[in-house]
Amino acid sequence: MSGILGFLRGCARLVARGNRAYYAWLGVLAAAILIGLLAYAHQFRTGLIATNMRDQVSWAFYVGNFTFLVGVAAAAVLLVIPAYVYEWEPIKEVVILGELLAVSAITMCLLFILVDMGRPDRFLHILPLLGSPNWPHSMLTWDALVLNGYLALNLTVVVHILYKGYRGEHYNRKLIVPLVLASIPGAVSIHTVTAFLYNGMAARPFWNASILAPRFIASAFCSGPAVMIILFQILRKTTRIAVKDEAIFKVAELMAYAMFVNLFLLGAEVFKEYYSATEHLLYTQYLWSGIGPHRALVPFAWLALACSVSAFLLFLVPRTRRNFVTLNAGCVLIWAGVYIEKGMGLVIPGMTPDTLGEIYEYRPTATEWAIAAGIFGVGFLVFTVLVKVAVPIMTGTFQAPDRAADHPSPGKSAAVA
Amino acid sequence: MSGERRTPQSLPVLPEAPADPGRRSFMRTAAAGAAVAALSGCGLEDFFRKSFRELSKGDVQKVLASLERKHSAKYGRAVTVSGAPAQPGVEFGYGLDLSRCVGCRRCVYACVKENNQSRKNPQIHWIRVLEMDKARGVDLAHAEVYYEADQVPRPGHFYMPVQCQQCRNPPCVKVCPVQATWKEPDGIVVVDYDWCIGCRCCMSACPYGARHFNWAEPTLPKEELNPVTHYLGNRPRPKGVVEKCTFCIQRTRAGRYPACVEVCPVGARKFGNLLDPESEIRRVMDTKRVFVFKEELATHPQFYYFYAT
Ligand code: SF4
Ligand code: SF4
């Protein structure tokens, strides 16, 4: 027990200490979180009227962010498969970072759902025994189930591996390997179930296309690793974590395939809508060319497409994929592309025009932006804290003091960074 | 409207004997104890309460009584909250004659009044009347909800009121993550406002825009409250939950017509028991061609449109 206390104390010390840039970063996050809290207090008091959502567009920015982040969380799997299944060395050390990212992304997902609820005080109603979950009919019940399951899975793996690393012991393969294997269908299922949440609604033809879940997975395989590639570079500059170029380029190559599939599926959908030109074309039209004077989404739609296509080209050509300037530019582009596409580009046209043909043009309010900023602040803070602890363990500078005595192992002794 | 029979009174009072004493007698006893019994409604109890459908008979009465106390205190007059269940052998059906509707929207406002909807900011309407072009037929892309009511009916146009279709295969019920909404045995799709978590899945799922969300605390002036309410119907709603047309459950389960049927100046609205061969709605179905809205979605509404002429 005292070992765990010592571990926690060591973690706290690690998190509290850092250079000036680190404190500045924490300051930025704290400011974002504070702004978000103030905005949420306002929304909680006045109701969701503080947003620009209305009966016509009853899901919007929050749900869009949620959807995007589910994709980021799911993408950890892209790194997990090769690392654990094929014992593929260069990537193994960074898988843990992918899982940390998944943990913080899911934290953000859950927060976005919470701020979107009309009655957050009644969240217990979705739990078994205490509440009355509509299982197996409601996709949202499934979503709550798989998201929390995935969170628990990743947390278990990460905490176990890190604590064992701190103790200088090998992680328990019998425990970890099945869990990691389970996290692969887990990652696919969180994004699939989120897609099904939209997909199952016959009232909204824009979502009611069976291609939706595959598109979600494909775009997740683009956006998640894009975040990872940037993170790897930051970490290997600022910490002693060594991420080989080879690993980064491999991830970039996999992303190029995923982007191709993503763009292809998008093209297939657009073709179907425009060529058959049924009344369902209206929603696609609202996204790409607007309906009459209602064009709020048009610039975003084309911006997202431009981002995705140029990123795809940058990742496709080996020379630009292996140049860090163009690679990073591509990552930012793909991130922006998917963020717009999964956020505004999926939710809003699904709801505009509404089921009775009314066009309500939605734009997020300042409150919505502020709350979103706060939630991203929390997510980044969670990730920062996790990385701050994980990196010294992975590089062997944060170890149990009694480690040398208890478990003779090569390397340094009692050094708490 | 029965609400107008009651005069505003101060607390505590006994509500007037309702139409069906057998069913509602418990409320009188409940209201009598109102002055002192405010304690059972404390926050924690609400927090751990079961959903309406899982409550025992006794608990239902307690909940109804506590709501009556709460609403009576808030609105300064006696409010009854009925829990009247569906009657056996009754399945409600609604008919709307599109050839008669003139688009006057009196039904919209009668509904607002009867069902205690939020008056403004936000303004909630359970019925929406669509103005459409005769040449195009039912074409939502060209439908207009915000037409000027003083010029109706406009030549070349027809009017199509839309409200909850009380689907037999209701997509809204299927998607609700907490079973806060369900279809009653008499066909009315209801919402438990004390159980709804405000996720708005049901609004995404409803093909008829029939569900409405309380984006803010509803604005319902004290003097405009209709004090004859039903737990699953027109009782005052809290903010952050979904509400919808219930065929005026508080009236129809007591053998009356929905407010919109009563008010329609041209008699375009028909209502009755689908299981009763003598009912008005059955006469419509036997003699007219009826159709349902968005038939292709297989929601199988209990709400029928027809052209009588
Ligand atoms: S019309 Fe909409 S709210 Fe009414 S039962 Fe059908 S799906 Fe549900
Ligand atoms: S808003 Fe309420 S009634 Fe509608 S799906 Fe969510 S919990 Fe159920």
XYZ file of C-alpha atoms and ligand atoms in Angstrom:
742
model
C 0.000 0.000 0.000
C 2.782 2.388 0.888
C 4.178 1.666 -2.541
C 1.079 3.102 -4.145
C 1.182 6.135 -1.883
C 4.775 6.732 -2.814
C 3.857 6.354 -6.457
C 1.060 8.882 -6.170
C 3.268 11.297 -4.276
C 5.909 10.939 -6.943
C 3.322 11.559 -9.646
C 2.125 14.700 -7.915
C 5.679 15.947 -7.659
C 6.246 15.266 -11.369
C 3.119 17.113 -12.346
C 3.901 20.093 -10.134
C 7.373 20.604 -11.519
C 8.358 21.858 -14.904
C 10.021 24.606 -16.835
C 8.557 27.940 -17.718
C 6.994 26.762 -20.951
C 5.223 24.034 -18.994
C 3.768 26.508 -16.522
C 2.730 28.823 -19.325
C 0.945 25.905 -20.975
C -0.824 25.040 -17.735
C -1.803 28.677 -17.409
C -3.356 28.673 -20.870
C -5.286 25.505 -20.057
C -6.455 26.885 -16.728
C -7.709 30.025 -18.450
C -9.589 27.982 -21.036
C -11.137 25.820 -18.342
C -12.162 28.846 -16.311
C -13.821 30.470 -19.310
C -15.596 27.203 -20.031
C -16.806 26.908 -16.450
C -18.183 30.438 -16.438
C -19.946 29.834 -19.730
C -21.367 26.571 -18.464
C -22.626 28.217 -15.300
C -24.482 30.650 -17.522
C -25.905 27.865 -19.676
C -26.890 25.825 -16.649
C -28.806 28.778 -15.230
C -30.593 29.919 -18.369
C -30.954 26.551 -20.059
C -29.781 25.452 -23.483
C -31.332 28.620 -24.865
C -27.813 29.966 -24.309
C -26.855 27.987 -27.392
C -28.162 28.628 -30.885
C -29.740 25.192 -31.049
C -33.497 25.254 -31.508
C -36.202 22.697 -32.246
C -35.252 22.735 -35.942
C -31.563 22.063 -35.274
C -31.652 20.279 -31.958
C -28.173 18.794 -32.066
C -25.246 20.890 -33.175
C -21.793 22.022 -32.122
C -21.458 19.965 -28.928
C -22.587 16.779 -30.600
C -20.300 17.533 -33.552
C -17.296 17.894 -31.261
C -18.294 14.708 -29.504
C -18.374 12.857 -32.809
C -14.992 14.166 -33.865
C -13.397 13.201 -30.554
C -14.816 9.697 -30.643
C -12.842 9.373 -33.860
C -9.657 10.586 -32.197
C -10.180 8.103 -29.376
C -10.831 5.271 -31.770
C -7.657 5.984 -33.695
C -5.440 4.649 -30.924
C -6.261 1.275 -32.392
C -4.357 2.090 -35.547
C -1.191 2.134 -33.476
C -2.151 -0.711 -31.187
C -2.695 -3.316 -33.877
C 0.789 -3.398 -35.360
C 2.507 -2.876 -32.047
C 0.956 -5.636 -30.013
C -0.272 -8.085 -32.571
C 2.853 -8.178 -34.678
C 5.303 -7.217 -31.933
C 6.411 -4.436 -34.199
C 9.225 -2.714 -32.324
C 9.471 0.893 -33.558
C 5.927 1.676 -32.601
C 5.607 -0.227 -29.360
C 6.947 2.562 -27.192
C 4.472 5.054 -28.548
C 1.375 2.894 -28.244
C 1.097 3.940 -24.675
C 0.854 7.547 -25.829
C -1.954 6.582 -28.176
C -3.810 5.078 -25.266
C -3.265 8.171 -23.157
C -4.676 10.187 -26.022
C -7.692 7.862 -26.142
C -8.264 8.371 -22.429
C -8.233 12.149 -22.725
C -10.335 12.131 -25.904
C -13.025 10.037 -24.216
C -12.985 12.331 -21.219
C -13.787 15.161 -23.603
C -16.479 13.087 -25.338
C -18.256 12.447 -22.075
C -18.046 16.122 -21.136
C -19.499 17.200 -24.483
C -22.436 14.861 -23.936
C -22.897 16.194 -20.434
C -23.033 19.845 -21.498
C -25.466 18.931 -24.262
C -27.963 17.378 -21.856
C -31.044 19.315 -20.912
C -31.087 17.657 -17.504
C -27.521 16.701 -16.571
C -28.745 16.174 -13.012
C -30.562 13.069 -14.220
C -27.575 11.239 -15.681
C -28.248 8.365 -13.271
C -31.303 7.453 -15.314
C -29.139 5.837 -17.953
C -27.467 3.471 -15.491
C -28.683 -0.063 -14.913
C -30.459 -0.673 -11.566
C -30.603 2.990 -10.586
C -32.103 4.105 -13.871
C -33.937 2.480 -16.745
C -31.587 2.192 -19.702
C -33.427 1.484 -22.924
C -31.246 -1.418 -23.822
C -30.812 -2.796 -26.453
C -33.026 -0.412 -28.448
C -31.404 2.947 -27.923
C -28.123 3.630 -29.669
C -27.267 6.246 -27.065
C -27.426 3.591 -24.358
C -25.045 1.489 -26.413
C -22.814 4.476 -26.923
C -22.625 5.173 -23.200
C -21.812 1.503 -22.670
C -19.024 1.195 -25.228
C -17.486 4.590 -24.473
C -17.220 3.889 -20.764
C -16.040 0.369 -21.459
C -13.364 1.648 -23.806
C -12.304 4.248 -21.266
C -12.028 1.632 -18.530
C -10.081 -0.677 -20.830
C -7.545 1.937 -21.819
C -7.164 3.219 -18.284
C -6.522 -0.290 -16.987
C -3.892 -0.994 -19.603
C -2.156 2.320 -19.176
C -2.154 2.358 -15.386
C -0.995 -1.243 -15.197
C 1.857 -0.821 -17.643
C 3.006 2.435 -16.089
C 2.830 1.211 -12.512
C 4.687 -1.937 -13.396
C 7.233 0.129 -15.245
C 7.654 2.271 -12.154
C 8.173 -0.863 -10.068
C 10.642 -2.142 -12.607
C 8.536 -5.206 -13.253
C 7.368 -6.609 -16.508
C 3.696 -6.011 -17.150
C 1.425 -9.011 -16.792
C 1.056 -10.375 -20.291
C -1.880 -12.578 -19.300
C -3.779 -9.459 -18.290
C -2.616 -6.950 -20.841
C -2.616 -8.886 -24.094
C -6.306 -9.874 -23.923
C -7.231 -6.359 -22.851
C -5.299 -4.825 -25.706
C -6.845 -7.282 -28.126
C -10.258 -6.346 -26.763
C -9.486 -2.674 -27.231
C -9.223 -3.200 -30.990
C -12.890 -4.137 -31.529
C -13.573 -1.651 -28.744
C -12.122 1.188 -30.763
C -13.997 0.146 -33.863
C -17.204 -0.196 -31.906
C -17.137 3.209 -30.244
C -17.008 4.870 -33.616
C -19.412 2.469 -35.249
C -21.986 2.876 -32.507
C -21.632 6.652 -32.714
C -22.205 6.401 -36.448
C -25.226 4.174 -35.845
C -26.634 6.800 -33.507
C -27.129 8.977 -36.577
C -27.412 6.229 -39.104
C -30.500 4.608 -37.599
C -32.675 7.673 -37.975
C -34.893 7.248 -40.979
C -36.263 10.735 -40.391
C -32.911 12.232 -41.432
C -31.998 11.023 -44.914
C -28.586 12.701 -44.798
C -27.528 10.316 -42.022
C -29.586 7.349 -43.067
C -26.947 5.957 -45.444
C -25.249 2.658 -44.728
C -21.932 4.133 -45.828
C -21.885 6.325 -42.725
C -20.132 3.948 -40.322
C -17.340 3.069 -42.770
C -16.851 6.774 -43.440
C -16.567 7.423 -39.731
C -13.910 4.765 -39.331
C -11.965 5.969 -42.349
C -11.915 9.558 -41.173
C -10.970 8.498 -37.653
C -7.987 6.707 -39.086
C -6.943 10.060 -40.540
C -7.597 12.484 -37.706
C -6.354 10.445 -34.750
C -2.890 9.639 -36.120
C -2.544 13.226 -37.347
C -2.693 14.327 -33.738
C -0.244 11.569 -32.777
C 2.343 12.474 -35.373
C 2.525 16.028 -34.105
C 2.645 14.850 -30.500
C 5.491 12.449 -31.179
C 7.587 15.254 -32.530
C 6.844 17.533 -29.608
C 7.664 14.768 -27.153
C 10.912 13.741 -28.685
C 12.037 17.377 -28.677
C 11.000 18.080 -25.103
C 11.564 14.734 -23.403
C 13.894 11.808 -23.629
C 11.346 9.688 -25.472
C 12.864 8.435 -28.660
C 10.408 8.047 -31.487
C 12.086 6.836 -34.623
C 11.428 8.664 -37.891
C 10.650 5.301 -39.350
C 7.688 4.902 -36.992
C 6.299 8.312 -37.861
C 6.604 7.688 -41.586
C 4.903 4.328 -41.233
C 1.958 5.934 -39.480
C 1.873 8.595 -42.208
C 1.770 5.917 -44.861
C -1.160 4.166 -43.197
C -2.898 7.533 -43.008
C -2.536 8.023 -46.740
C -4.501 4.819 -47.360
C -7.144 5.823 -44.850
C -7.500 9.209 -46.489
C -7.948 7.647 -49.865
C -10.768 5.487 -48.543
C -12.303 8.478 -46.783
C -12.317 10.610 -49.924
C -13.545 7.743 -52.044
C -16.500 7.097 -49.747
C -17.313 10.786 -49.713
C -17.275 10.814 -53.506
C -19.543 7.767 -53.603
C -22.074 9.514 -51.403
C -21.999 12.774 -53.311
C -22.434 10.914 -56.581
C -25.444 9.014 -55.337
C -27.164 12.151 -54.101
C -26.539 14.361 -57.120
C -27.068 11.768 -59.825
C -30.312 10.371 -58.472
C -31.394 13.860 -57.366
C -34.310 12.787 -55.200
C -35.778 15.057 -52.574
C -32.963 13.851 -50.312
C -30.499 15.820 -52.381
C -31.594 18.883 -50.439
C -29.343 18.183 -47.449
C -26.241 17.546 -49.534
C -27.082 20.663 -51.455
C -27.363 22.677 -48.269
C -23.855 21.575 -47.371
C -22.137 22.112 -50.720
C -24.018 24.898 -52.462
C -26.590 26.223 -50.026
C -30.330 26.521 -50.531
C -31.234 29.935 -51.863
C -29.886 32.571 -49.509
C -29.052 29.976 -46.868
C -25.378 29.288 -47.321
C -23.921 29.201 -43.807
C -22.131 25.887 -44.310
C -20.913 26.300 -47.870
C -17.548 27.959 -47.140
C -16.857 25.383 -44.419
C -17.722 22.462 -46.659
C -15.323 23.558 -49.385
C -12.636 24.523 -46.908
C -12.842 21.055 -45.379
C -12.647 19.423 -48.787
C -9.666 21.560 -49.803
C -7.902 20.660 -46.553
C -8.558 16.950 -46.957
C -7.545 16.770 -50.610
C -4.327 18.735 -50.182
C -3.442 16.717 -47.095
C -4.062 13.538 -49.036
C -1.690 14.674 -51.787
C 0.978 15.598 -49.239
C 0.734 12.187 -47.603
C 0.558 10.307 -50.875
C 3.847 11.564 -52.308
C 6.695 9.857 -50.424
C 8.894 12.930 -50.661
C 6.425 15.239 -48.931
C 5.460 12.495 -46.495
C 9.077 12.202 -45.392
C 9.658 15.922 -45.044
C 8.656 17.139 -41.625
C 7.510 20.555 -42.791
C 5.053 19.210 -45.327
C 4.172 16.284 -43.112
C 3.158 18.579 -40.277
C 1.287 20.877 -42.630
C -0.572 17.797 -43.861
C -1.422 16.783 -40.303
C -2.889 20.187 -39.519
C -4.835 20.154 -42.775
C -6.271 16.719 -42.238
C -7.170 17.606 -38.693
C -8.994 20.739 -39.814
C -10.686 18.862 -42.623
C -12.039 16.107 -40.426
C -12.965 18.482 -37.623
C -15.170 20.521 -39.920
C -16.543 17.479 -41.706
C -17.451 15.568 -38.550
C -18.547 18.620 -36.662
C -20.622 21.069 -38.613
C -20.545 19.094 -41.842
C -22.262 16.028 -40.461
C -24.630 17.213 -37.780
C -25.974 20.446 -39.240
C -26.905 19.309 -42.758
C -28.513 16.247 -41.176
C -30.906 18.668 -39.505
C -31.216 21.350 -42.190
C -33.805 21.621 -43.630
C -35.732 20.151 -40.704
C -38.230 17.317 -41.052
C -40.974 19.722 -42.139
C -38.753 21.523 -44.630
C -37.924 24.583 -42.578
C -34.441 26.046 -42.896
C -32.978 27.346 -39.679
C -29.405 28.486 -40.087
C -27.372 27.486 -37.109
C -24.163 29.103 -35.928
C -22.667 28.394 -32.504
C -22.968 31.147 -29.891
C -20.070 32.550 -27.880
C -21.264 30.383 -24.982
C -20.926 27.260 -27.099
C -17.434 28.210 -28.211
C -16.411 29.025 -24.648
C -17.742 25.747 -23.260
C -16.013 23.841 -26.046
C -12.763 25.660 -25.284
C -13.133 24.687 -21.639
C -13.670 21.042 -22.497
C -10.669 20.992 -24.805
C -8.776 22.609 -21.937
C -9.744 19.753 -19.635
C -8.813 17.179 -22.265
C -5.405 18.698 -22.909
C -4.827 19.004 -19.178
C -5.629 15.336 -18.651
C -3.289 14.420 -21.484
C -0.516 16.703 -20.225
C -0.685 15.279 -16.723
C -0.720 11.697 -17.996
C 2.233 12.316 -20.289
C 4.128 14.124 -17.573
C 3.972 10.962 -15.480
C 4.255 8.431 -18.271
C 7.340 9.787 -19.975
C 9.723 9.573 -17.001
C 8.494 6.037 -16.354
C 9.061 5.063 -19.951
C 12.537 6.603 -19.965
C 13.358 5.088 -16.585
C 13.853 8.306 -14.633
C 10.833 7.819 -12.385
C 11.155 4.599 -10.410
C 10.157 3.086 -7.119
C 12.733 3.874 -4.425
C 12.813 0.283 -3.195
C 12.962 -1.071 -6.656
C 16.599 -2.071 -6.615
C 16.174 -4.038 -3.386
C 12.857 -5.714 -4.161
C 13.332 -6.418 -7.772
C 16.885 -6.413 -8.894
C 16.847 -4.977 -12.324
C 19.398 -3.310 -14.533
C 19.362 0.460 -14.648
C 19.245 3.305 -12.247
C 18.138 3.105 -8.651
C 16.062 5.392 -6.493
C 15.734 8.387 -8.711
C 12.520 10.251 -8.549
C 12.611 12.834 -11.229
C -62.473 24.759 -21.649
C -62.725 23.136 -18.279
C -59.802 25.202 -17.028
C -61.905 28.307 -17.184
C -64.551 26.932 -14.875
C -62.184 27.219 -11.986
C -61.532 30.533 -10.379
C -58.116 31.327 -8.973
C -58.059 30.516 -5.312
C -55.500 30.603 -2.616
C -54.056 27.578 -0.899
C -54.892 25.177 0.550
C -58.129 24.287 -1.132
C -59.968 21.268 -2.362
C -60.207 21.115 -6.095
C -63.707 20.889 -7.461
C -64.917 17.335 -7.877
C -63.588 16.203 -11.229
C -65.727 14.580 -13.900
C -64.751 11.097 -12.831
C -64.791 10.972 -9.056
C -63.762 7.343 -8.825
C -60.565 7.910 -10.638
C -59.633 11.190 -9.115
C -60.873 11.002 -5.568
C -57.426 10.389 -4.197
C -56.415 13.822 -5.336
C -58.811 15.517 -3.014
C -57.370 13.772 -0.029
C -53.926 14.560 -1.293
C -54.614 18.237 -1.782
C -56.134 18.486 1.670
C -52.848 17.667 3.248
C -51.047 20.095 1.032
C -50.285 22.803 3.525
C -47.890 20.797 5.611
C -46.752 17.935 3.485
C -44.266 19.798 1.322
C -41.404 17.727 2.674
C -41.692 14.647 0.486
C -40.660 16.622 -2.578
C -37.114 17.207 -1.428
C -34.333 17.139 -3.990
C -32.733 13.892 -2.946
C -35.971 11.979 -3.198
C -36.499 13.237 -6.744
C -32.925 12.300 -7.539
C -33.397 8.660 -6.623
C -36.999 8.346 -7.691
C -38.030 5.601 -10.079
C -39.515 6.320 -13.477
C -43.276 6.829 -13.566
C -43.997 3.457 -15.084
C -42.068 1.631 -12.366
C -43.796 3.342 -9.469
C -46.214 1.338 -7.363
C -49.835 2.478 -7.249
C -49.299 4.076 -3.885
C -46.184 5.888 -4.994
C -47.955 7.211 -8.079
C -50.516 8.818 -5.820
C -47.824 10.311 -3.651
C -46.037 11.724 -6.676
C -49.247 13.166 -8.115
C -50.180 14.708 -4.790
C -46.773 16.259 -4.372
C -46.968 17.710 -7.892
C -50.386 19.151 -7.158
C -48.994 20.853 -4.089
C -45.991 22.162 -5.938
C -47.936 23.548 -8.888
C -50.734 24.929 -6.727
C -48.198 26.810 -4.647
C -46.345 28.107 -7.678
C -49.401 29.266 -9.617
C -51.469 30.366 -6.636
C -54.509 28.274 -7.440
C -55.718 24.706 -7.171
C -54.065 22.528 -9.763
C -55.097 18.931 -10.300
C -52.668 16.397 -11.735
C -54.470 13.309 -12.913
C -52.855 9.956 -13.450
C -55.844 8.512 -15.296
C -54.764 5.376 -17.154
C -55.834 4.266 -20.616
C -59.314 2.763 -20.784
C -59.586 -0.775 -22.093
C -61.033 -1.108 -25.570
C -59.975 2.378 -26.588
C -57.485 3.251 -29.276
C -57.586 6.860 -30.307
C -57.466 7.914 -33.924
C -57.369 11.340 -35.506
C -58.608 12.472 -38.891
C -57.770 15.715 -40.638
C -59.706 16.901 -43.664
C -57.255 18.735 -45.888
C -59.987 19.947 -48.188
C -61.552 21.887 -45.327
C -58.594 23.271 -43.378
C -58.276 27.001 -44.072
C -55.011 27.534 -42.253
C -56.430 29.873 -39.604
C -54.197 28.350 -36.906
C -56.877 28.522 -34.237
C -55.991 24.944 -33.362
C -52.399 26.021 -32.752
C -53.399 28.591 -30.151
C -56.141 26.500 -28.570
C -53.498 23.829 -28.080
C -51.051 26.284 -26.524
C -53.717 27.409 -24.069
C -55.084 23.995 -23.178
C -51.692 22.380 -22.821
C -49.843 25.080 -20.907
C -47.146 25.585 -23.505
C -44.453 28.188 -23.061
C -45.808 31.468 -24.405
C -42.684 33.230 -25.584
C -38.898 32.949 -25.416
C -39.218 30.196 -26.289
C -42.638 29.971 -27.835
C -43.692 26.358 -28.142
C -46.295 25.155 -30.634
C -47.206 21.488 -30.753
C -49.157 21.996 -33.972
C -47.531 23.483 -37.032
C -49.649 24.415 -40.043
C -47.849 24.162 -43.359
C -48.977 26.247 -46.298
C -48.394 24.401 -49.538
C -48.854 24.942 -53.214
C -51.780 23.036 -54.730
C -49.806 22.466 -57.918
C -46.980 20.746 -56.055
C -48.996 18.695 -53.623
C -47.379 17.680 -50.358
C -43.884 19.064 -50.931
C -42.001 19.978 -47.792
C -39.212 21.755 -49.634
C -41.725 24.409 -50.650
C -43.862 24.416 -47.518
C -44.217 27.593 -45.498
C -44.937 27.725 -41.757
C -44.639 31.469 -41.307
C -47.404 32.632 -43.646
C -49.626 35.600 -42.746
C -52.721 34.274 -41.035
C -55.003 37.200 -41.934
C -54.911 36.407 -45.624
C -55.915 32.771 -45.473
C -56.877 30.753 -47.284
C -54.675 32.047 -50.088
C -55.788 31.017 -53.569
C -53.791 28.180 -55.063
C -52.716 26.948 -51.648
C -53.771 24.305 -49.210
C -52.966 23.899 -45.536
C -51.599 20.882 -43.779
C -51.492 20.922 -39.976
C -48.878 18.598 -38.506
C -48.627 17.435 -34.919
C -47.574 14.213 -33.236
C -48.867 11.385 -35.405
C -48.924 8.956 -32.435
C -47.033 6.449 -34.555
C -47.706 2.753 -34.000
C -44.037 2.231 -34.724
C -42.688 5.354 -33.054
C -39.021 6.008 -33.846
C -38.886 8.507 -30.981
C -39.631 5.811 -28.428
C -37.037 3.451 -29.825
C -34.149 5.908 -29.531
C -34.808 7.243 -26.026
C -31.873 6.080 -23.895
C -33.789 6.106 -20.606
C -37.314 4.957 -21.554
C -38.657 8.385 -20.669
C -41.148 8.152 -23.534
C -43.465 5.335 -24.536
C -46.694 4.437 -26.266
C -49.700 3.970 -24.010
C -52.261 1.193 -24.610
C -54.749 3.723 -26.037
C -52.144 4.757 -28.606
C -50.957 8.020 -27.086
C -47.200 8.495 -27.120
C -46.263 10.191 -23.866
C -43.216 11.688 -22.168
C -42.403 11.476 -18.466
C -41.062 14.999 -17.911
C -39.588 13.943 -14.598
C -37.514 11.216 -16.180
C -36.386 12.771 -19.496
C -32.683 13.657 -19.512
C -33.011 16.131 -22.352
C -30.697 14.354 -24.797
C -33.034 15.189 -27.707
C -32.473 11.850 -29.481
C -36.238 11.637 -29.916
C -36.279 14.986 -31.702
C -33.709 13.718 -34.164
C -35.736 10.576 -34.693
C -39.212 12.059 -35.146
C -39.977 12.498 -38.854
C -42.763 14.980 -38.142
C -41.009 17.631 -36.059
C -43.557 16.836 -33.387
C -41.282 17.009 -30.392
C -40.339 20.259 -28.769
C -37.664 21.064 -26.267
C -37.791 23.461 -23.360
C -34.681 25.412 -24.224
C -35.399 27.745 -21.304
C -37.696 27.795 -18.292
C -41.162 27.830 -19.899
C -42.964 31.146 -19.622
C -46.498 30.433 -18.475
C -48.246 33.405 -16.877
C -50.069 32.429 -13.674
C -53.415 33.629 -14.927
C -53.086 31.666 -18.154
C -52.464 28.304 -16.551
C -54.975 25.568 -17.282
C -55.202 23.935 -13.843
C -56.779 20.676 -15.011
C -53.746 18.622 -15.900
C -52.497 15.098 -16.417
C -49.114 13.775 -15.316
C -48.328 12.642 -18.877
C -49.926 15.621 -20.561
C -50.323 19.303 -19.904
C -48.926 19.735 -16.403
C -46.340 22.520 -16.278
C -43.019 21.328 -17.625
C -39.561 22.037 -16.243
C -36.818 23.422 -18.454
C -34.529 21.023 -20.262
C -37.079 18.349 -21.193
C -39.003 17.372 -24.296
C -42.758 17.705 -24.753
C -45.292 16.955 -27.469
C -48.943 16.581 -28.453
C -50.740 13.896 -26.436
C -54.166 14.124 -28.120
C -55.010 16.189 -24.987
C -54.695 13.145 -22.765
C -56.228 15.091 -19.859
C -59.408 15.596 -21.887
C -59.680 12.532 -24.063
C -59.240 10.057 -21.230
C -62.127 11.829 -19.556
C -64.291 11.356 -22.607
C -63.858 14.792 -24.167
C -62.517 15.990 -27.508
C -59.007 17.382 -27.899
C -58.938 21.187 -27.782
C -57.942 21.471 -31.448
C -60.938 19.404 -32.547
C -63.288 21.519 -30.479
C -61.976 24.829 -31.739
C -61.678 24.127 -35.467
C -64.136 26.548 -37.126
C -64.571 24.480 -40.286
C -64.799 21.044 -38.707
C -61.695 19.779 -40.445
C -60.653 17.765 -37.402
C -62.195 14.412 -36.456
C -61.408 12.316 -33.432
C -62.548 9.085 -31.909
C -62.030 5.513 -30.850
C -60.656 3.394 -33.685
C -62.011 0.269 -32.035
C -65.573 1.586 -31.953
C -67.332 0.947 -35.308
C -69.779 3.760 -34.574
C -67.140 6.410 -33.951
C -66.624 9.455 -36.121
C -63.106 8.469 -37.019
C -64.282 5.081 -38.205
C -66.906 6.755 -40.364
C -64.170 8.807 -41.959
C -62.081 5.731 -42.586
C -65.016 3.794 -44.013
C -66.201 6.500 -46.379
C -63.131 8.519 -47.331
C -59.760 7.781 -48.777
C -57.295 8.392 -46.012
C -53.543 8.625 -46.204
C -50.742 8.917 -43.688
C -47.869 11.364 -43.813
C -44.437 10.022 -44.857
C -45.890 6.589 -45.341
C -42.555 5.325 -46.697
C -41.013 5.533 -43.234
C -43.371 2.857 -41.882
C -44.143 4.765 -38.715
C -47.823 3.803 -39.148
C -49.424 6.909 -37.667
C -52.716 6.912 -35.817
C -53.280 10.275 -37.452
C -55.003 10.212 -40.861
C -55.288 12.876 -43.506
C -58.120 12.806 -46.018
C -59.960 14.877 -48.601
C -63.692 14.907 -47.908
C -64.585 16.746 -51.075
S -44.940 11.722 -34.671
Fe -42.901 11.897 -33.827
S -43.209 12.214 -31.654
Fe -45.129 11.452 -32.464
S -45.012 9.228 -32.162
Fe -44.281 9.626 -34.241
S -42.083 9.829 -34.011
Fe -42.945 10.028 -31.974
S -34.971 13.981 -24.849
Fe -35.996 12.895 -23.188
S -37.668 11.753 -24.138
Fe -36.295 12.422 -25.768
S -34.899 10.715 -26.103
Fe -33.887 12.051 -24.624
S -34.503 11.337 -22.614
Fe -35.905 10.387 -24.103
